[in-house]
Amino acid sequence: MKRVCILPGDGIGPEVIGCATSVLKAATDHLEFVEGSIGQSAFEAHGAYLPDETLDLMKSSDSTLFGAVTTPGAPDYVSPVLKFRKELDLFANLRPVRSFARTGASGPIDVVIVRENSEGMYTQNEVFDDTGVTTMRRVTRRACERIIGFAIDYAVRGGRSSICCVHKANVLKASDGLFLSIFRNMMSGAGSTLKADEQLIDSAAMHLVTDPARFDVIVTLNMYGDILSDVAAGVAGGLGFAPSGNIGPKHSVFEPAHGSAPDISGTGKANPTAAILSGAMMLRHLDMAETALSIERAVASAYSSGHLTFDLGGRHGSESFTEHVLRAMRSRETL
Ligand code: ATP
């Protein structure tokens, strides 16, 4: 039995995580669930965006499934997401993006973006003076080696064929140059059949839209990975299609890549696909690959049978789409 910490969070978080949890419960009896609070709702109830009890629950569980948090305007606000990534040493952000029948905007896409999660532009280290603000961007040898090693290992184990290093080393010669040179060294020493490729971030963004099939696995720095993941999600059909995993040596947190979407929260129109697929990613991480596959197939089957969600111009909200996924899982079981 594996223990999963559920953190619904704010906005559409509870709606889509509710759908994902019901799919997980239907898929397997080998999970037990504990629920914690995070975000605005946690602040209102406990005076902290990431209460200590929540962090303890995350640490004592085998994995966490998290929804989304609303970002308040307060200037001293520190994102609970950045905080748990740091506290749990979740150095790798894994974002697989694939389109299903009827969902892709510009041809099929099946790419995995491996994003460095612990430094770069996201250290929230900004220094103000009279003339403006300086943002510190840190790129360390250790973080580059860890994320590139993770990407190689992931690609080899997943039977992938190539890794593309995305960077801006023509301008950021020292920092991105370090990342690129470590990539070249590690790929040449990897001794695998993996093909090594390189692209500047601007050209990679264009090619993801015009020719997504040229990418397999992408490894990149924190902010580039954040932006590219949303580009790829857009190509696959929208933010409602992008699951993600934050992975470290001991802990892992899976979450839909989208935010709390306050504009559609409470309408029942959120697409739960990203949350359901995040649950499937979590199962794969917990060595339950077959169960993960059964969920992914059921999602694909719901789309290929024409059950389209509102974000695709269809008429299915979170609950009715999830009902079709559950039906597809049941009908496979009885085959
Ligand atoms: P936050 O401040 O929490 O990041 P946001 O609205 O700025 O919220 P997202 O939540 O990522 O950012 O939403 C961006 C856009 O994508 C919104 O218009 C939202 O309605 C839409 N969107 C996000 N997730 C989904 C989803 N699961 N289904 C349908 N539309 C979605």
Coordinates of C-alpha atoms and ligand atoms in Angstrom, one line a residue:
M1 CA 0.0 0.0 0.0
K2 CA 1.3 3.5 -0.9
R3 CA 0.3 6.6 0.9
V4 CA -0.6 9.6 -1.3
C5 CA -0.9 13.2 0.1
I6 CA -3.7 15.1 -1.6
L7 CA -3.4 18.9 -1.7
P8 CA -6.4 20.4 -3.6
G9 CA -5.4 24.1 -3.0
D10 CA -7.4 27.0 -4.5
G11 CA -9.5 27.9 -7.5
I12 CA -10.0 25.0 -9.9
G13 CA -7.5 22.9 -7.9
P14 CA -10.1 21.1 -5.7
E15 CA -12.3 20.5 -8.8
V16 CA -9.7 18.9 -11.0
I17 CA -8.0 17.0 -8.1
G18 CA -11.4 15.6 -7.0
C19 CA -11.7 14.2 -10.6
A20 CA -8.1 12.8 -10.5
T21 CA -8.7 11.2 -7.1
S22 CA -11.8 9.5 -8.2
V23 CA -10.0 8.1 -11.2
L24 CA -7.1 6.9 -9.0
K25 CA -9.5 5.2 -6.6
A26 CA -11.3 3.4 -9.5
A27 CA -7.9 2.3 -10.9
T28 CA -6.3 0.7 -7.9
D29 CA -6.9 -0.5 -4.3
H30 CA -3.2 0.0 -3.5
L31 CA -3.3 3.6 -2.5
E32 CA -4.4 5.3 0.7
F33 CA -5.1 9.0 0.8
V34 CA -4.4 11.8 3.3
E35 CA -5.4 15.4 2.7
G36 CA -3.6 18.6 3.5
S37 CA -4.2 22.3 3.0
I38 CA -2.1 24.7 1.0
G39 CA -2.4 28.2 -0.6
Q40 CA -5.0 30.9 0.1
S41 CA -7.4 28.5 1.8
A42 CA -4.6 27.3 4.1
F43 CA -3.7 30.9 4.9
E44 CA -7.3 31.7 5.8
A45 CA -7.6 28.6 8.0
H46 CA -4.1 28.3 9.6
G47 CA -2.3 31.6 8.9
A48 CA 0.3 30.0 6.6
Y49 CA 0.3 29.3 2.8
L50 CA 2.2 26.1 3.5
P51 CA 1.5 25.0 7.1
D52 CA 4.1 22.8 8.8
E53 CA 1.6 20.0 9.2
T54 CA 1.2 20.0 5.4
L55 CA 4.9 19.8 4.8
D56 CA 5.1 16.9 7.4
L57 CA 2.3 15.1 5.5
M58 CA 4.1 15.5 2.2
K59 CA 7.4 14.2 3.8
S60 CA 5.7 11.2 5.4
S61 CA 3.8 10.2 2.2
D62 CA 5.1 8.2 -0.7
S63 CA 4.1 11.0 -3.1
T64 CA 1.8 14.1 -3.3
L65 CA -0.9 15.1 -5.8
F66 CA -1.3 18.8 -5.7
G67 CA -3.9 21.1 -7.5
A68 CA -3.0 24.8 -7.7
V69 CA -2.7 27.9 -5.5
T70 CA -3.9 31.4 -6.1
T71 CA -1.2 34.0 -6.1
P72 CA -2.2 36.9 -3.8
G73 CA -0.9 40.5 -4.5
A74 CA 0.9 40.8 -1.1
P75 CA 4.5 42.0 -1.8
D76 CA 6.1 39.8 0.9
Y77 CA 4.3 36.7 -0.4
V78 CA 6.5 33.6 -0.9
S79 CA 5.0 31.0 -3.1
P80 CA 4.3 27.7 -1.2
V81 CA 5.1 25.9 -4.4
L82 CA 8.7 27.3 -4.5
K83 CA 8.9 26.6 -0.8
F84 CA 8.0 22.9 -1.0
R85 CA 10.2 22.4 -4.0
K86 CA 13.1 23.7 -1.9
E87 CA 12.2 22.0 1.3
L88 CA 11.7 18.6 -0.4
D89 CA 14.7 19.1 -2.8
L90 CA 12.5 18.6 -5.9
F91 CA 15.3 19.5 -8.3
A92 CA 13.7 18.1 -11.5
N93 CA 10.5 19.3 -13.1
L94 CA 9.2 16.8 -15.6
R95 CA 6.6 17.9 -18.1
P96 CA 5.4 15.4 -20.7
V97 CA 3.1 17.0 -23.3
R98 CA 1.2 14.9 -25.8
S99 CA -1.8 15.5 -28.0
F100 CA -4.7 13.1 -28.3
A101 CA -6.9 12.5 -31.3
R102 CA -8.9 15.7 -31.9
T103 CA -6.9 17.8 -29.5
G104 CA -3.6 18.9 -31.2
A105 CA -3.5 22.4 -32.6
S106 CA -0.6 22.0 -35.1
G107 CA 0.0 18.3 -35.6
P108 CA 0.8 15.6 -33.1
I109 CA 3.1 16.3 -30.3
D110 CA 4.8 13.9 -27.8
V111 CA 7.6 15.7 -26.0
V112 CA 9.0 15.6 -22.5
I113 CA 10.4 18.8 -21.1
V114 CA 12.9 18.3 -18.2
R115 CA 13.3 21.6 -16.5
E116 CA 15.8 22.5 -13.8
N117 CA 13.6 23.4 -10.8
S118 CA 15.9 24.7 -8.1
E119 CA 17.7 27.8 -9.3
G120 CA 18.1 30.1 -12.4
M121 CA 15.6 33.0 -12.4
Y122 CA 13.4 31.5 -9.8
T123 CA 15.4 32.0 -6.6
Q124 CA 13.3 35.2 -5.8
N125 CA 16.5 37.0 -5.2
E126 CA 15.8 40.6 -6.3
V127 CA 17.8 43.6 -5.1
F128 CA 16.2 47.1 -5.3
D129 CA 18.1 50.4 -5.6
D130 CA 17.3 53.9 -6.7
T131 CA 17.6 53.1 -10.4
G132 CA 15.7 49.8 -10.5
V133 CA 15.9 46.2 -9.6
T134 CA 18.6 43.6 -10.1
T135 CA 17.5 39.9 -10.3
M136 CA 20.1 37.4 -9.3
R137 CA 20.2 34.4 -11.6
R138 CA 22.3 31.4 -10.3
V139 CA 23.5 28.5 -12.4
T140 CA 25.6 26.0 -10.6
R141 CA 27.6 23.1 -11.9
R142 CA 26.0 20.7 -9.4
A143 CA 22.4 21.7 -10.5
C144 CA 23.3 21.4 -14.2
E145 CA 24.9 17.9 -13.7
R146 CA 21.9 16.8 -11.7
I147 CA 19.2 17.8 -14.1
I148 CA 21.1 16.7 -17.2
G149 CA 21.9 13.3 -15.5
F150 CA 18.2 13.0 -14.7
A151 CA 17.2 13.8 -18.3
I152 CA 19.6 11.2 -19.7
D153 CA 18.4 8.5 -17.2
Y154 CA 14.8 9.3 -17.9
A155 CA 15.3 9.2 -21.7
V156 CA 17.2 5.9 -21.5
R157 CA 14.7 4.2 -19.2
G158 CA 11.8 5.5 -21.3
G159 CA 13.3 4.2 -24.5
R160 CA 13.4 7.8 -25.9
S161 CA 15.7 8.5 -28.9
S162 CA 17.1 12.1 -28.5
I163 CA 17.7 14.9 -26.0
C164 CA 17.7 18.5 -27.1
C165 CA 19.5 21.0 -24.8
V166 CA 17.7 24.3 -25.0
H167 CA 19.7 27.4 -23.9
K168 CA 20.8 31.0 -24.8
A169 CA 24.5 30.5 -24.6
N170 CA 25.2 32.9 -27.5
V171 CA 24.2 35.8 -25.2
L172 CA 24.5 34.3 -21.6
K173 CA 27.9 32.9 -22.5
A174 CA 29.1 32.1 -18.9
S175 CA 25.9 30.7 -17.3
D176 CA 24.1 29.1 -20.2
G177 CA 27.5 28.3 -21.6
L178 CA 28.2 26.2 -18.5
F179 CA 24.9 24.3 -18.9
L180 CA 25.6 23.6 -22.6
S181 CA 29.2 22.4 -22.0
I182 CA 28.1 20.1 -19.2
F183 CA 25.4 18.7 -21.5
R184 CA 28.0 18.1 -24.3
N185 CA 30.3 16.4 -21.8
M186 CA 27.7 14.2 -20.2
M187 CA 26.1 13.2 -23.6
S188 CA 29.4 12.2 -25.0
G189 CA 30.2 10.2 -21.9
A190 CA 26.7 8.6 -21.7
G191 CA 27.7 5.8 -24.0
S192 CA 24.1 5.4 -25.1
T193 CA 22.3 5.4 -28.4
L194 CA 20.7 8.7 -27.5
K195 CA 21.1 11.5 -30.1
A196 CA 22.3 14.8 -28.7
D197 CA 20.8 18.0 -30.1
E198 CA 21.0 21.7 -29.2
Q199 CA 18.8 24.7 -29.9
L200 CA 18.6 28.4 -28.8
I201 CA 15.5 29.0 -26.7
D202 CA 13.9 31.4 -29.2
S203 CA 14.3 29.0 -32.1
A204 CA 13.1 26.1 -29.9
A205 CA 9.9 28.0 -29.1
M206 CA 9.2 28.5 -32.8
H207 CA 9.9 25.0 -33.8
L208 CA 7.8 23.6 -31.0
V209 CA 4.8 25.3 -32.7
T210 CA 5.7 24.8 -36.3
D211 CA 7.3 21.3 -36.2
P212 CA 6.7 19.7 -32.7
A213 CA 7.6 16.2 -34.0
R214 CA 11.3 17.2 -34.2
F215 CA 11.5 17.1 -30.4
D216 CA 11.6 14.1 -28.1
V217 CA 13.1 15.0 -24.7
I218 CA 14.2 18.6 -24.0
V219 CA 16.5 19.5 -21.1
T220 CA 16.6 23.1 -20.1
L221 CA 17.0 25.8 -17.4
N222 CA 14.3 26.8 -15.1
M223 CA 12.6 29.8 -16.8
Y224 CA 13.0 28.5 -20.3
G225 CA 11.4 25.2 -19.2
D226 CA 8.5 27.0 -17.6
I227 CA 7.7 29.0 -20.8
L228 CA 8.4 26.2 -23.2
S229 CA 6.1 23.9 -21.3
D230 CA 3.2 26.2 -21.7
V231 CA 4.0 26.6 -25.5
A232 CA 4.0 22.8 -25.8
A233 CA 0.7 22.6 -23.8
G234 CA -0.8 25.1 -26.2
V235 CA 0.2 23.0 -29.1
A236 CA -1.3 19.9 -27.5
G237 CA -4.7 21.7 -27.0
G238 CA -4.3 24.0 -24.0
L239 CA -3.1 24.2 -20.4
G240 CA -5.8 21.6 -19.4
F241 CA -3.6 18.9 -21.1
A242 CA -0.3 19.4 -19.3
P243 CA 0.6 17.2 -16.3
S244 CA 3.8 17.6 -14.4
G245 CA 6.0 16.0 -11.8
N246 CA 8.5 17.6 -9.4
I247 CA 11.0 15.0 -8.5
G248 CA 13.8 14.8 -6.0
P249 CA 16.0 12.0 -4.5
K250 CA 13.4 11.2 -1.7
H251 CA 10.2 13.0 -2.5
S252 CA 7.9 13.7 -5.4
V253 CA 4.9 16.0 -6.1
F254 CA 2.7 15.7 -9.2
E255 CA 0.5 18.6 -10.3
P256 CA -1.3 19.9 -13.4
A257 CA 0.9 22.6 -15.0
H258 CA -1.9 25.1 -15.0
G259 CA -2.7 27.5 -12.2
S260 CA -5.9 28.0 -10.2
A261 CA -7.7 29.6 -13.2
P262 CA -9.9 32.0 -11.1
D263 CA -11.7 33.0 -14.2
I264 CA -13.4 29.6 -14.5
S265 CA -13.3 28.4 -10.9
G266 CA -16.7 27.3 -9.7
T267 CA -18.2 26.9 -13.2
G268 CA -17.5 23.2 -13.5
K269 CA -15.9 23.9 -16.9
A270 CA -12.2 23.2 -16.0
N271 CA -10.6 20.4 -18.0
P272 CA -9.5 17.7 -15.5
T273 CA -7.1 16.0 -18.1
A274 CA -3.9 17.5 -16.7
A275 CA -4.8 16.5 -13.2
I276 CA -5.8 13.0 -14.2
L277 CA -2.6 12.5 -16.2
S278 CA -0.6 13.9 -13.2
G279 CA -2.1 11.1 -11.2
A280 CA -1.0 8.6 -13.8
M281 CA 2.5 10.0 -13.8
M282 CA 2.5 9.6 -10.0
L283 CA 1.5 5.9 -10.4
R284 CA 4.4 5.4 -12.9
H285 CA 6.8 7.0 -10.4
L286 CA 5.5 4.6 -7.7
D287 CA 6.2 1.6 -10.0
M288 CA 2.6 1.1 -11.0
A289 CA 3.2 1.5 -14.7
E290 CA 0.4 -0.7 -15.9
T291 CA -2.2 1.1 -13.9
A292 CA -0.9 4.4 -15.1
L293 CA -1.2 3.1 -18.7
S294 CA -4.8 2.1 -18.1
I295 CA -5.7 5.6 -17.1
E296 CA -3.8 7.2 -20.0
R297 CA -5.6 4.9 -22.4
A298 CA -8.9 5.7 -20.9
V299 CA -8.3 9.5 -21.3
A300 CA -7.2 8.9 -25.0
S301 CA -10.3 6.8 -25.6
A302 CA -12.6 9.5 -24.1
Y303 CA -11.2 12.1 -26.6
S304 CA -11.1 9.7 -29.6
S305 CA -14.8 8.9 -29.0
G306 CA -15.5 12.6 -29.3
H307 CA -16.0 13.6 -25.7
L308 CA -14.5 17.1 -25.9
T309 CA -14.1 19.5 -23.0
F310 CA -15.2 23.1 -23.0
D311 CA -11.6 24.4 -23.7
L312 CA -11.8 22.5 -27.0
G313 CA -15.2 23.9 -27.9
G314 CA -16.9 20.7 -26.6
R315 CA -19.7 20.4 -24.0
H316 CA -18.0 18.4 -21.3
G317 CA -17.2 19.9 -17.9
S318 CA -14.9 18.4 -15.3
E319 CA -17.4 15.8 -14.0
S320 CA -18.9 14.6 -17.2
F321 CA -15.5 14.2 -18.9
T322 CA -14.3 12.2 -15.8
E323 CA -17.4 10.0 -16.0
H324 CA -16.3 9.1 -19.6
V325 CA -12.8 8.3 -18.5
L326 CA -14.2 6.1 -15.7
R327 CA -16.5 4.4 -18.2
A328 CA -13.6 3.8 -20.6
M329 CA -11.6 2.2 -17.7
R330 CA -14.6 0.0 -16.8
S331 CA -15.2 -1.1 -20.4
R332 CA -11.5 -2.1 -20.8
E333 CA -11.7 -4.2 -17.6
T334 CA -14.7 -6.1 -19.0
L335 CA -13.0 -6.8 -22.4
Ligands
ATP1 P1 -2.8 31.6 -11.4 O1 -2.7 33.0 -10.9 O2 -3.3 30.6 -10.4 O3 -1.6 31.1 -12.1 P2 -3.9 32.2 -14.0 O4 -5.4 32.4 -14.5 O5 -3.0 33.4 -14.1 O6 -4.0 31.7 -12.5 P3 -3.8 29.7 -15.2 O7 -4.6 29.1 -14.1 O8 -2.7 28.8 -15.6 O9 -3.2 31.0 -14.8 O10 -4.8 29.9 -16.4 C1 -4.5 30.6 -17.6 C2 -5.7 30.5 -18.6 O11 -5.9 29.1 -18.9 C3 -7.0 30.9 -17.9 O12 -7.8 31.6 -18.9 C4 -7.7 29.6 -17.5 O13 -9.1 29.7 -17.5 C5 -7.2 28.6 -18.6 N1 -7.0 27.3 -17.9 C6 -6.1 26.9 -17.0 N2 -6.3 25.7 -16.7 C7 -7.4 25.2 -17.3 C8 -8.1 24.0 -17.3 N3 -7.8 22.9 -16.6 N4 -9.2 23.9 -18.1 C9 -9.6 24.9 -18.9 N5 -9.0 26.1 -18.9 C10 -7.9 26.3 -18.1

